[in-house]
């Protein structure tokens, strides 16, 4: 699935930090890698109903071209969002069970504020 007039998202890959006493320090991110011809579907926005609790959860689904590699530790910067969103699990191939045709990669992304 390559959308001729699709959107461009940017993938930031996690670069592990040094292990000190069993804890990772100084985690960094790679330079943004553009992925063109994508579609983005808005997902859930959840706000807590508890008093004295501020926060919300925002999620999107990104549909990327077949062969796009996204890991569970990567971040995705999508148009309209000011900060990168965390990948919720690895990207999953969307394959027809009838023909075997690969339509693309489905990536769930989100963030929690608060």
XYZ file of N, CA and C in Angstrom:
342
model
N 0.848 -1.168 0.000
C 0.000 0.000 0.000
C 0.894 1.232 0.000
N 1.053 1.852 -1.123
C 1.775 3.122 -1.213
C 0.759 4.174 -1.615
N 0.535 5.111 -0.726
C -0.411 6.168 -1.011
C 0.303 7.286 -1.769
N -0.122 7.522 -2.984
C 0.543 8.512 -3.829
C 0.603 9.875 -3.150
N -0.468 10.276 -2.498
C -0.516 11.581 -1.843
C -0.494 11.433 -0.325
N 0.160 10.386 0.159
C 0.194 10.123 1.594
C 1.067 11.109 2.351
N 1.086 10.932 3.650
C 1.854 11.785 4.550
C 3.232 11.199 4.808
N 4.126 12.033 5.298
C 5.456 11.581 5.689
C 5.547 11.606 7.203
N 5.943 10.480 7.787
C 6.221 10.407 9.217
C 7.725 10.205 9.373
N 8.225 10.435 10.566
C 9.654 10.270 10.829
C 9.843 9.287 11.972
N 10.722 8.315 11.772
C 11.016 7.293 12.782
C 12.315 7.667 13.483
N 12.291 7.662 14.810
C 13.480 7.884 15.619
C 13.802 6.569 16.309
N 14.964 6.043 16.055
C 15.360 4.753 16.613
C 16.075 4.950 17.945
N 15.768 4.093 18.890
C 16.369 4.165 20.219
C 17.801 3.670 20.164
N 18.699 4.434 20.765
C 20.094 4.036 20.892
C 20.321 3.748 22.372
N 20.559 2.482 22.731
C 20.700 2.138 24.151
C 21.872 2.865 24.798
N 21.688 3.175 26.068
C 22.750 3.812 26.830
C 23.639 2.770 27.488
N 24.534 3.236 28.294
C 25.475 2.372 29.000
C 24.787 1.762 30.223
N 25.096 0.495 30.517
C 24.562 -0.161 31.713
C 25.464 0.129 32.903
N 24.868 0.698 33.947
C 25.592 0.983 35.185
C 24.796 0.366 36.325
N 25.396 -0.615 36.997
C 24.728 -1.324 38.101
C 23.374 -1.894 37.678
N 23.289 -2.365 36.466
C 22.059 -2.984 35.979
C 21.021 -2.011 35.460
N 21.321 -0.723 35.489
C 20.387 0.283 35.003
C 20.984 0.989 33.785
N 20.137 1.256 32.818
C 20.595 1.917 31.604
C 20.632 3.430 31.810
N 21.708 4.054 31.367
C 21.835 5.504 31.484
C 22.038 6.122 30.106
N 21.744 7.381 29.991
C 22.026 8.160 28.784
C 21.412 7.597 27.508
N 20.145 7.223 27.564
C 19.436 6.764 26.370
C 19.327 7.928 25.383
N 19.581 7.668 24.112
C 19.481 8.703 23.079
C 18.656 8.179 21.907
N 18.406 9.062 20.947
C 17.598 8.715 19.774
C 18.348 9.095 18.514
N 18.145 8.310 17.466
C 18.787 8.573 16.177
C 18.181 9.804 15.523
N 18.798 10.233 14.445
C 18.208 11.298 13.634
C 16.921 10.769 13.007
N 15.935 11.639 12.790
C 14.673 11.194 12.197
C 14.871 10.616 10.797
N 14.280 9.446 10.555
C 14.302 8.801 9.239
C 12.919 8.972 8.612
N 12.805 9.649 7.466
C 11.489 9.845 6.864
C 10.931 8.551 6.261
N 9.637 8.359 6.448
C 8.903 7.266 5.810
C 7.750 7.932 5.063
N 7.798 7.868 3.742
C 6.803 8.564 2.921
C 5.627 7.656 2.579
N 4.594 8.260 2.022
C 3.410 7.546 1.517
C 2.654 6.817 2.635
N 2.468 7.474 3.782
C 1.773 6.869 4.925
C 0.373 7.453 5.083
N -0.450 6.764 5.836
C -1.763 7.266 6.247
C -1.804 7.211 7.769
N -2.557 8.134 8.368
C -2.655 8.200 9.829
C -4.126 8.244 10.199
N -4.518 7.354 11.103
C -5.893 7.334 11.598
C -5.879 7.702 13.077
N -6.722 8.658 13.479
C -6.769 9.007 14.896
C -7.334 7.846 15.694
N -6.846 7.726 16.893
C -7.322 6.661 17.783
C -8.015 7.254 18.994
N -7.865 6.579 20.108
C -8.533 6.988 21.341
C -7.818 8.155 22.009
N -8.610 8.990 22.663
C -8.107 9.996 23.588
C -8.830 9.719 24.892
N -8.086 9.380 25.914
C -8.685 8.987 27.185
C -8.226 9.959 28.261
N -9.185 10.504 28.996
C -8.875 11.371 30.124
C -9.403 10.706 31.383
N -8.622 10.720 32.473
C -9.059 10.040 33.696
C -10.252 10.742 34.343
N -11.083 9.966 35.026
C -12.248 10.510 35.706
C -12.013 10.659 37.206
N -10.785 10.493 37.634
C -10.480 10.596 39.056
C -10.247 12.049 39.432
N -10.777 12.483 40.583
C -10.532 13.863 41.002
C -9.048 14.088 41.304
N -8.594 15.307 41.081
C -7.206 15.710 41.348
C -6.187 14.951 40.508
N -6.591 14.421 39.376
C -5.663 13.715 38.481
C -5.707 14.385 37.127
N -4.566 14.884 36.695
C -4.467 15.466 35.362
C -3.732 14.476 34.481
N -4.192 14.320 33.286
C -3.511 13.423 32.358
C -4.440 12.966 31.266
N -3.842 12.484 30.223
C -4.620 11.933 29.124
C -3.735 11.013 28.309
N -4.370 10.169 27.551
C -3.681 9.230 26.677
C -4.157 9.498 25.258
N -3.204 9.623 24.323
C -3.524 9.897 22.927
C -2.926 8.787 22.081
N -3.717 8.233 21.159
C -3.224 7.154 20.308
C -3.584 7.405 18.849
N -2.720 6.891 17.949
C -2.946 6.942 16.507
C -2.575 5.581 15.921
N -3.071 5.323 14.719
C -2.625 4.180 13.934
C -1.987 4.724 12.664
N -0.742 4.306 12.416
C -0.021 4.731 11.222
C 0.015 3.544 10.266
N -0.374 3.772 9.022
C -0.314 2.760 7.970
C 0.856 3.129 7.061
N 1.908 2.321 7.092
C 3.130 2.594 6.339
C 3.278 1.583 5.201
N 4.121 1.902 4.206
C 4.331 0.968 3.098
C 4.934 -0.366 3.571
N 4.676 -1.405 2.809
C 5.221 -2.738 3.123
C 6.741 -2.652 3.226
N 7.288 -3.387 4.178
C 8.726 -3.419 4.371
C 9.248 -2.397 5.361
N 8.396 -1.501 5.835
C 8.824 -0.516 6.821
C 9.141 -1.222 8.136
N 10.300 -0.937 8.693
C 10.730 -1.567 9.941
C 10.554 -0.584 11.102
N 9.732 -0.970 12.081
C 9.550 -0.176 13.290
C 9.558 -1.130 14.468
N 10.401 -0.839 15.448
C 10.503 -1.671 16.640
C 9.699 -1.102 17.790
N 9.553 -1.893 18.837
C 8.746 -1.491 19.983
C 9.375 -0.360 20.781
N 10.659 -0.113 20.600
C 11.344 0.950 21.330
C 11.514 2.222 20.501
N 10.986 2.238 19.284
C 11.127 3.400 18.416
C 10.080 4.461 18.752
N 10.320 5.644 18.259
C 9.358 6.740 18.380
C 9.017 7.233 16.982
N 7.786 7.733 16.833
C 7.296 8.196 15.539
C 6.851 9.645 15.688
N 7.336 10.503 14.799
C 6.896 11.892 14.763
C 5.924 12.021 13.602
N 4.681 12.359 13.935
C 3.657 12.469 12.900
C 3.273 13.941 12.720
N 2.802 14.308 11.532
C 2.384 15.692 11.302
C 1.274 16.093 12.277
N 1.383 17.289 12.808
C 0.367 17.788 13.725
C 0.673 17.546 15.192
N 1.661 16.727 15.486
C 2.069 16.480 16.871
C 3.410 17.152 17.107
N 3.557 17.796 18.245
C 4.788 18.541 18.517
C 5.903 17.667 19.083
N 5.556 16.515 19.633
C 6.568 15.611 20.197
C 6.406 14.227 19.577
N 7.492 13.461 19.491
C 7.384 12.097 18.962
C 6.517 11.229 19.876
N 5.814 10.287 19.278
C 4.967 9.354 20.015
C 5.673 8.009 20.107
N 5.446 7.290 21.182
C 6.061 5.973 21.381
C 5.338 4.917 20.552
N 6.102 4.025 19.931
C 5.505 2.870 19.249
C 4.958 1.936 20.320
N 3.729 1.489 20.136
C 3.112 0.546 21.068
C 3.276 -0.832 20.451
N 4.397 -1.458 20.726
C 4.731 -2.741 20.113
C 5.374 -2.528 18.758
N 5.875 -3.580 18.146
C 6.513 -3.464 16.835
C 5.474 -3.274 15.731
N 5.921 -2.740 14.585
C 5.037 -2.637 13.429
C 4.656 -4.034 12.953
N 3.411 -4.196 12.505
C 2.927 -5.520 12.070
C 2.548 -5.495 10.600
N 2.993 -6.513 9.876
C 2.662 -6.626 8.451
C 1.171 -6.917 8.285
N 0.564 -6.245 7.336
C -0.836 -6.453 6.997
C -0.852 -7.270 5.715
N -1.159 -8.564 5.839
C -1.098 -9.501 4.723
C -2.469 -10.139 4.526
N -2.925 -10.222 3.273
C -4.200 -10.875 2.977
C -4.070 -12.378 3.199
N -4.967 -12.984 3.977
C -4.905 -14.429 4.178
C -5.341 -15.213 2.938
N -5.962 -14.540 1.989
C -6.472 -15.217 0.795
C -5.474 -15.203 -0.366
N -4.792 -14.072 -0.540
C -3.879 -13.947 -1.679
C -2.414 -13.867 -1.283
N -2.148 -13.559 -0.020
C -0.771 -13.379 0.423
C -0.207 -12.010 0.082
N -1.036 -11.156 -0.481
C -0.581 -9.810 -0.848
C -0.262 -9.001 0.413
N 0.878 -8.304 0.380
C 1.293 -7.464 1.502
C 0.793 -6.044 1.255
N -0.092 -5.580 2.112
C -0.660 -4.245 1.955
C 0.184 -3.178 2.624
N 0.893 -3.511 3.672
C 1.707 -2.522 4.376
C 1.955 -2.925 5.804
N 2.387 -1.956 6.586
C 2.713 -2.172 7.989
C 1.811 -1.290 8.836
N 1.219 -1.877 9.865
C 0.359 -1.158 10.787
C 1.154 -0.883 12.045
N 1.207 0.392 12.442
C 1.979 0.801 13.607
C 1.060 1.552 14.558
N 0.919 1.070 15.780
C 0.159 1.771 16.815
C 1.134 2.670 17.569
N 0.775 3.937 17.743
C 1.628 4.874 18.469
C 0.772 5.643 19.471
N 1.416 6.149 20.512
C 0.670 6.919 21.503
C 1.585 7.579 22.511
N 0.945 8.351 23.395
C 1.664 9.000 24.488
C 0.722 9.175 25.652
N 1.306 9.321 26.822
C 0.524 9.615 28.019
C 1.026 10.923 28.595
N 0.144 11.863 28.740
C 0.480 13.163 29.324
C -0.051 13.215 30.750
N 0.773 13.637 31.654
C 0.293 13.843 33.021
C 0.911 13.008 34.033
